[in-house]
């Protein structure tokens, strides 16, 4: 099977949205449910909420940093493209035509920067999905905690 065909088939399968977190069944029965008492279940919810909050805080910072990096890359790309179109300024600030080799080098740099920006964009999307799933788990533990509090006080 060719690499292109393999990649195409894998992409087709992965078009379906795959949830990359624990199922609510697993959280209910194997995380909270493994605790023998209501008190230990309440404390498990608290520990899990703390872990999820730390993850949410870290993911939020990472997303913001990645967005800033992407914006800086886009600025660099624009600067490189501008140099290709307008030429380069010499030491005295006067316009100077780029040699064909320098122009090719700038064009290659632009392509590399664009690929880097695309990879960063994919990374941001993945981080945002992870944040969404982490928030879903946190909401599950918060709701479970509230339900358990109705049965018994902490």
Coordinates of N, CA and C in Angstrom, one line a residue:
X1 N 0.9 -1.2 0.0 CA 0.0 0.0 0.0 C 0.9 1.2 0.0
X2 N 0.6 2.2 -0.9 CA 1.4 3.4 -0.9 C 1.2 4.3 0.3
X3 N 2.2 5.1 0.6 CA 2.1 5.9 1.7 C 1.0 6.9 1.6
X4 N 0.7 7.4 0.4 CA -0.4 8.4 0.2 C -1.7 7.7 0.5
X5 N -1.9 6.5 0.0 CA -3.2 5.8 0.2 C -3.4 5.4 1.6
X6 N -2.3 5.0 2.3 CA -2.4 4.7 3.7 C -2.8 5.9 4.5
X7 N -2.1 7.1 4.2 CA -2.4 8.3 4.9 C -3.9 8.7 4.7
X8 N -4.4 8.5 3.4 CA -5.7 8.9 3.1 C -6.7 8.0 3.9
X9 N -6.5 6.7 4.0 CA -7.4 5.8 4.7 C -7.4 6.1 6.2
X10 N -6.2 6.4 6.7 CA -6.1 6.7 8.2 C -6.9 8.0 8.4
X11 N -6.7 9.0 7.6 CA -7.4 10.3 7.7 C -8.9 10.1 7.7
X12 N -9.4 9.3 6.8 CA -10.8 9.0 6.7 C -11.4 8.4 8.0
X13 N -10.7 7.5 8.6 CA -11.1 6.9 9.8 C -11.1 7.9 10.9
X14 N -10.1 8.8 11.0 CA -9.9 9.7 12.1 C -10.8 10.9 11.9
X15 N -11.6 11.0 10.8 CA -12.5 12.1 10.7 C -13.6 12.1 11.8
X16 N -13.9 10.9 12.2 CA -14.8 10.7 13.4 C -14.2 11.3 14.6
X17 N -15.0 12.0 15.3 CA -14.4 12.7 16.5 C -14.2 11.6 17.6
X18 N -13.0 11.4 18.0 CA -12.6 10.4 19.0 C -12.4 11.2 20.3
X19 N -13.1 10.9 21.3 CA -13.0 11.5 22.6 C -11.7 11.0 23.3
X20 N -10.8 11.8 23.6 CA -9.5 11.4 24.2 C -9.5 11.7 25.7
X21 N -10.4 11.1 26.4 CA -10.5 11.2 27.9 C -11.1 9.9 28.4
X22 N -11.1 9.8 29.7 CA -11.8 8.7 30.3 C -13.3 8.8 30.1
X23 N -13.9 7.7 29.9 CA -15.4 7.7 29.8 C -16.0 8.0 31.2
X24 N -17.2 8.5 31.1 CA -17.9 8.8 32.4 C -18.1 7.5 33.2
X25 N -18.3 6.5 32.5 CA -18.5 5.2 33.2 C -17.2 4.8 34.0
X26 N -16.0 5.0 33.3 CA -14.8 4.7 34.0 C -14.6 5.6 35.2
X27 N -14.9 6.9 35.0 CA -14.7 7.9 36.1 C -15.6 7.5 37.3
X28 N -16.9 7.1 37.0 CA -17.8 6.8 38.0 C -17.5 5.5 38.8
X29 N -17.1 4.5 38.0 CA -17.0 3.2 38.6 C -15.5 2.8 39.0
X30 N -14.6 3.4 38.3 CA -13.2 3.0 38.6 C -12.4 4.1 39.3
X31 N -12.9 5.3 39.3 CA -12.1 6.4 40.0 C -12.9 6.7 41.3
X32 N -14.1 7.1 41.2 CA -14.9 7.4 42.4 C -15.4 6.1 43.1
X33 N -16.0 5.2 42.3 CA -16.6 4.0 42.8 C -15.7 3.1 43.5
X34 N -14.4 3.2 43.2 CA -13.5 2.2 43.9 C -13.3 2.6 45.4
X35 N -13.7 3.8 45.7 CA -13.6 4.2 47.1 C -14.7 3.6 47.9
X36 N -14.4 3.0 49.1 CA -15.4 2.2 49.9 C -16.5 3.0 50.6
X37 N -16.2 4.3 50.9 CA -17.2 5.1 51.7 C -17.5 6.4 51.0
X38 N -18.6 7.0 51.4 CA -19.0 8.3 50.9 C -17.9 9.3 51.1
X39 N -17.3 9.3 52.4 CA -16.3 10.3 52.7 C -15.1 10.1 51.8
X40 N -14.7 8.9 51.6 CA -13.5 8.7 50.7 C -13.8 9.1 49.3
X41 N -15.1 8.9 48.9 CA -15.5 9.3 47.5 C -15.5 10.8 47.4
X42 N -15.9 11.5 48.4 CA -15.9 13.0 48.5 C -14.5 13.5 48.3
X43 N -13.6 12.9 49.1 CA -12.2 13.3 49.1 C -11.5 12.9 47.7
X44 N -11.9 11.8 47.1 CA -11.4 11.5 45.8 C -11.9 12.6 44.8
X45 N -13.1 13.0 44.9 CA -13.6 14.1 44.0 C -12.8 15.4 44.2
X46 N -12.5 15.7 45.4 CA -11.7 16.9 45.7 C -10.3 16.8 45.1
X47 N -9.6 15.6 45.3 CA -8.3 15.4 44.7 C -8.3 15.5 43.2
X48 N -9.4 14.9 42.6 CA -9.5 14.9 41.1 C -9.8 16.3 40.6
X49 N -10.6 17.0 41.3 CA -10.9 18.4 40.9 C -9.6 19.3 41.0
X50 N -8.8 19.1 42.0 CA -7.5 19.8 42.1 C -6.6 19.5 41.0
X51 N -6.5 18.2 40.6 CA -5.7 17.8 39.5 C -6.2 18.4 38.2
X52 N -7.5 18.3 38.0 CA -8.1 18.9 36.8 C -7.9 20.4 36.7
X53 N -8.1 21.1 37.9 CA -7.9 22.5 37.9 C -6.4 22.9 37.5
X54 N -5.5 22.2 38.1 CA -4.1 22.4 37.7 C -3.8 22.2 36.2
X55 N -4.4 21.2 35.7 CA -4.3 20.9 34.3 C -4.9 22.0 33.4
X56 N -6.1 22.4 33.8 CA -6.8 23.5 33.1 C -6.0 24.8 33.1
X57 N -5.4 25.1 34.3 CA -4.6 26.3 34.4 C -3.3 26.2 33.5
X58 N -2.7 25.0 33.5 CA -1.5 24.8 32.7 C -1.8 24.9 31.2
X59 N -2.9 24.2 30.8 CA -3.3 24.2 29.4 C -3.7 25.6 28.9
X60 N -4.3 26.3 29.7 CA -4.7 27.7 29.3 C -3.5 28.6 29.1
X61 N -2.5 28.5 29.9 CA -1.2 29.2 29.7 C -0.5 28.7 28.5
X62 N -0.5 27.4 28.3 CA 0.2 26.9 27.1 C -0.5 27.3 25.8
X63 N -1.8 27.3 25.8 CA -2.5 27.8 24.6 C -2.2 29.2 24.3
X64 N -2.2 30.1 25.4 CA -1.9 31.5 25.2 C -0.5 31.7 24.7
X65 N 0.5 31.0 25.2 CA 1.8 31.1 24.8 C 2.0 30.6 23.3
X66 N 1.3 29.5 23.0 CA 1.4 29.0 21.6 C 0.7 30.0 20.6
X67 N -0.3 30.7 21.0 CA -1.0 31.7 20.1 C 0.0 32.8 19.9
X68 N 0.7 33.2 21.0 CA 1.6 34.3 20.9 C 2.8 33.9 19.9
X69 N 3.3 32.7 20.1 CA 4.4 32.2 19.2 C 3.9 32.2 17.8
X70 N 2.7 31.8 17.5 CA 2.1 31.7 16.2 C 2.0 33.1 15.6
X71 N 1.6 34.1 16.4 CA 1.5 35.5 15.9 C 2.9 36.0 15.6
X72 N 3.9 35.7 16.4 CA 5.2 36.2 16.1 C 5.8 35.5 14.8
X73 N 5.4 34.3 14.6 CA 5.8 33.6 13.4 C 5.2 34.3 12.2
X74 N 3.9 34.6 12.3 CA 3.2 35.3 11.2 C 3.8 36.6 10.9
X75 N 4.3 37.3 11.9 CA 5.0 38.6 11.7 C 6.3 38.4 10.9
X76 N 7.1 37.3 11.4 CA 8.3 37.0 10.7 C 8.1 36.7 9.2
X77 N 7.0 35.9 9.0 CA 6.6 35.5 7.6 C 6.3 36.8 6.8
X78 N 5.5 37.7 7.3 CA 5.2 38.9 6.6 C 6.5 39.7 6.3
X79 N 7.4 39.8 7.3 CA 8.6 40.5 7.1 C 9.5 39.9 6.0
X80 N 9.6 38.6 6.0 CA 10.3 37.9 4.9 C 9.7 38.1 3.6
X81 N 8.4 38.0 3.5 CA 7.7 38.2 2.2 C 7.9 39.7 1.7
X82 N 7.9 40.6 2.6 CA 8.1 42.0 2.3 C 9.5 42.2 1.7
X83 N 10.5 41.6 2.3 CA 11.8 41.7 1.8 C 12.0 41.1 0.4
X84 N 11.3 40.0 0.2 CA 11.3 39.4 -1.1 C 10.7 40.3 -2.2
X85 N 9.6 40.9 -1.8 CA 8.9 41.8 -2.8 C 9.6 43.1 -3.0
X86 N 10.0 43.8 -1.9 CA 10.5 45.1 -1.9 C 12.0 45.2 -2.1
X87 N 12.7 44.1 -1.9 CA 14.1 44.2 -1.8 C 14.6 44.4 -0.4
X88 N 15.9 44.5 -0.3 CA 16.5 44.6 1.1 C 17.2 45.9 1.2
X89 N 17.1 46.5 2.4 CA 17.8 47.7 2.7 C 19.2 47.4 3.0
X90 N 20.1 48.3 2.5 CA 21.5 48.1 2.8 C 21.8 48.8 4.1
X91 N 23.1 48.9 4.5 CA 23.5 49.5 5.7 C 23.1 50.9 5.9
X92 N 22.9 51.6 4.7 CA 22.6 53.0 4.7 C 21.1 53.3 4.6
X93 N 20.3 52.2 4.6 CA 18.8 52.3 4.6 C 18.3 52.5 3.2
X94 N 19.1 52.4 2.2 CA 18.7 52.5 0.8 C 18.3 51.2 0.3
X95 N 17.2 51.1 -0.6 CA 16.8 49.8 -1.1 C 17.9 49.2 -2.0
X96 N 18.0 47.9 -1.9 CA 19.0 47.2 -2.6 C 18.3 45.9 -3.1
X97 N 18.5 45.6 -4.4 CA 17.8 44.4 -4.9 C 18.5 43.1 -4.3
X98 N 17.6 42.2 -4.0 CA 18.1 40.9 -3.5 C 18.7 40.1 -4.7
X99 N 19.8 39.4 -4.5 CA 20.4 38.6 -5.5 C 19.5 37.4 -5.7
X100 N 19.5 36.7 -6.8 CA 18.6 35.5 -7.0 C 18.8 34.5 -5.9
X101 N 20.0 34.3 -5.4 CA 20.2 33.3 -4.4 C 19.6 33.7 -3.1
X102 N 19.8 35.0 -2.7 CA 19.2 35.5 -1.5 C 17.7 35.4 -1.6
X103 N 17.1 35.7 -2.7 CA 15.7 35.7 -2.9 C 15.2 34.2 -2.7
X104 N 15.9 33.3 -3.3 CA 15.5 31.8 -3.1 C 15.6 31.4 -1.7
X105 N 16.6 31.9 -1.0 CA 16.8 31.6 0.4 C 15.7 32.2 1.2
X106 N 15.3 33.4 1.0 CA 14.1 34.0 1.7 C 12.8 33.2 1.4
X107 N 12.6 32.8 0.1 CA 11.4 32.0 -0.2 C 11.4 30.7 0.6
X108 N 12.5 30.0 0.7 CA 12.6 28.8 1.4 C 12.3 29.0 2.9
X109 N 12.9 30.1 3.4 CA 12.7 30.5 4.8 C 11.2 30.7 5.1
X110 N 10.5 31.4 4.1 CA 9.1 31.6 4.2 C 8.3 30.3 4.3
X111 N 8.6 29.4 3.4 CA 8.0 28.1 3.4 C 8.2 27.3 4.7
X112 N 9.4 27.4 5.2 CA 9.7 26.7 6.5 C 8.9 27.3 7.6
X113 N 8.9 28.6 7.6 CA 8.1 29.3 8.7 C 6.6 29.1 8.6
X114 N 6.1 29.0 7.4 CA 4.7 28.6 7.2 C 4.4 27.2 7.7
X115 N 5.3 26.3 7.4 CA 5.1 24.9 8.0 C 5.1 24.9 9.5
X116 N 6.1 25.7 10.0 CA 6.2 25.8 11.5 C 4.9 26.4 12.1
X117 N 4.4 27.4 11.4 CA 3.1 28.0 11.9 C 2.0 27.0 11.8
X118 N 1.9 26.2 10.7 CA 0.9 25.2 10.6 C 1.0 24.2 11.7
X119 N 2.2 23.7 12.0 CA 2.4 22.8 13.1 C 2.0 23.4 14.4
X120 N 2.3 24.6 14.6 CA 1.9 25.3 15.9 C 0.4 25.4 15.9
X121 N -0.3 25.6 14.8 CA -1.7 25.7 14.8 C -2.4 24.4 15.1
X122 N -1.8 23.3 14.6 CA -2.3 21.9 15.0 C -2.1 21.7 16.5
X123 N -0.9 22.1 17.0 CA -0.7 22.0 18.4 C -1.7 22.7 19.3
X124 N -2.0 23.9 18.8 CA -3.0 24.7 19.5 C -4.4 24.0 19.5
X125 N -4.8 23.5 18.4 CA -6.0 22.8 18.3 C -6.1 21.6 19.2
X126 N -4.9 20.8 19.3 CA -4.9 19.7 20.1 C -5.0 20.1 21.6
X127 N -4.3 21.2 22.0 CA -4.3 21.7 23.3 C -5.8 22.1 23.7
X128 N -6.4 22.8 22.8 CA -7.8 23.2 23.0 C -8.8 22.0 23.2
X129 N -8.5 20.9 22.4 CA -9.4 19.7 22.6 C -9.1 19.1 24.0
X130 N -7.8 19.1 24.4 CA -7.4 18.5 25.7 C -8.1 19.3 26.8
X131 N -8.0 20.7 26.6 CA -8.7 21.5 27.6 C -10.2 21.2 27.7
X132 N -10.8 21.1 26.6 CA -12.3 20.8 26.6 C -12.5 19.5 27.3
X133 N -11.7 18.4 27.0 CA -11.9 17.1 27.7 C -11.7 17.2 29.2
X134 N -10.7 18.0 29.5 CA -10.3 18.1 31.0 C -11.4 18.9 31.7
X135 N -12.0 19.9 31.0 CA -13.1 20.6 31.6 C -14.4 19.7 31.8
X136 N -14.6 18.8 30.8 CA -15.7 17.8 30.9 C -15.5 16.9 32.1
X137 N -14.3 16.4 32.3 CA -14.0 15.6 33.5 C -14.2 16.3 34.7
X138 N -13.7 17.6 34.8 CA -13.8 18.4 36.0 C -15.3 18.6 36.3
X139 N -16.1 18.9 35.3 CA -17.6 19.1 35.5 C -18.2 17.8 36.1
X140 N -17.7 16.6 35.5 CA -18.3 15.4 36.0 C -17.9 15.2 37.5
X141 N -16.7 15.5 37.9 CA -16.3 15.4 39.3 C -17.0 16.4 40.2
X142 N -17.2 17.6 39.7 CA -18.0 18.6 40.5 C -19.4 18.2 40.7
X143 N -20.1 17.7 39.7 CA -21.4 17.2 39.8 C -21.5 16.0 40.8
X144 N -20.5 15.1 40.6 CA -20.5 13.9 41.5 C -20.3 14.4 43.0
X145 N -19.4 15.3 43.2 CA -19.2 15.9 44.5 C -20.5 16.5 45.1
X146 N -21.2 17.2 44.3 CA -22.4 17.8 44.8 C -23.5 16.8 45.1
X147 N -23.6 15.7 44.3 CA -24.5 14.6 44.6 C -24.2 13.9 45.9
X148 N -22.9 13.7 46.0 CA -22.4 13.0 47.2 C -22.7 13.8 48.5
X149 N -22.5 15.1 48.4 CA -22.8 16.0 49.5 C -24.2 16.0 49.9
X150 N -25.1 15.7 49.0 CA -26.5 15.5 49.4 C -26.8 14.3 50.2
X151 N -25.9 13.3 50.1 CA -26.0 12.1 50.9 C -25.4 12.2 52.2
X152 N -24.2 12.9 52.2 CA -23.4 13.0 53.5 C -22.5 14.2 53.4
X153 N -22.5 14.9 54.5 CA -21.6 16.1 54.5 C -20.1 15.7 54.6
X154 N -19.2 16.5 54.1 CA -17.8 16.3 54.2 C -17.3 16.4 55.6

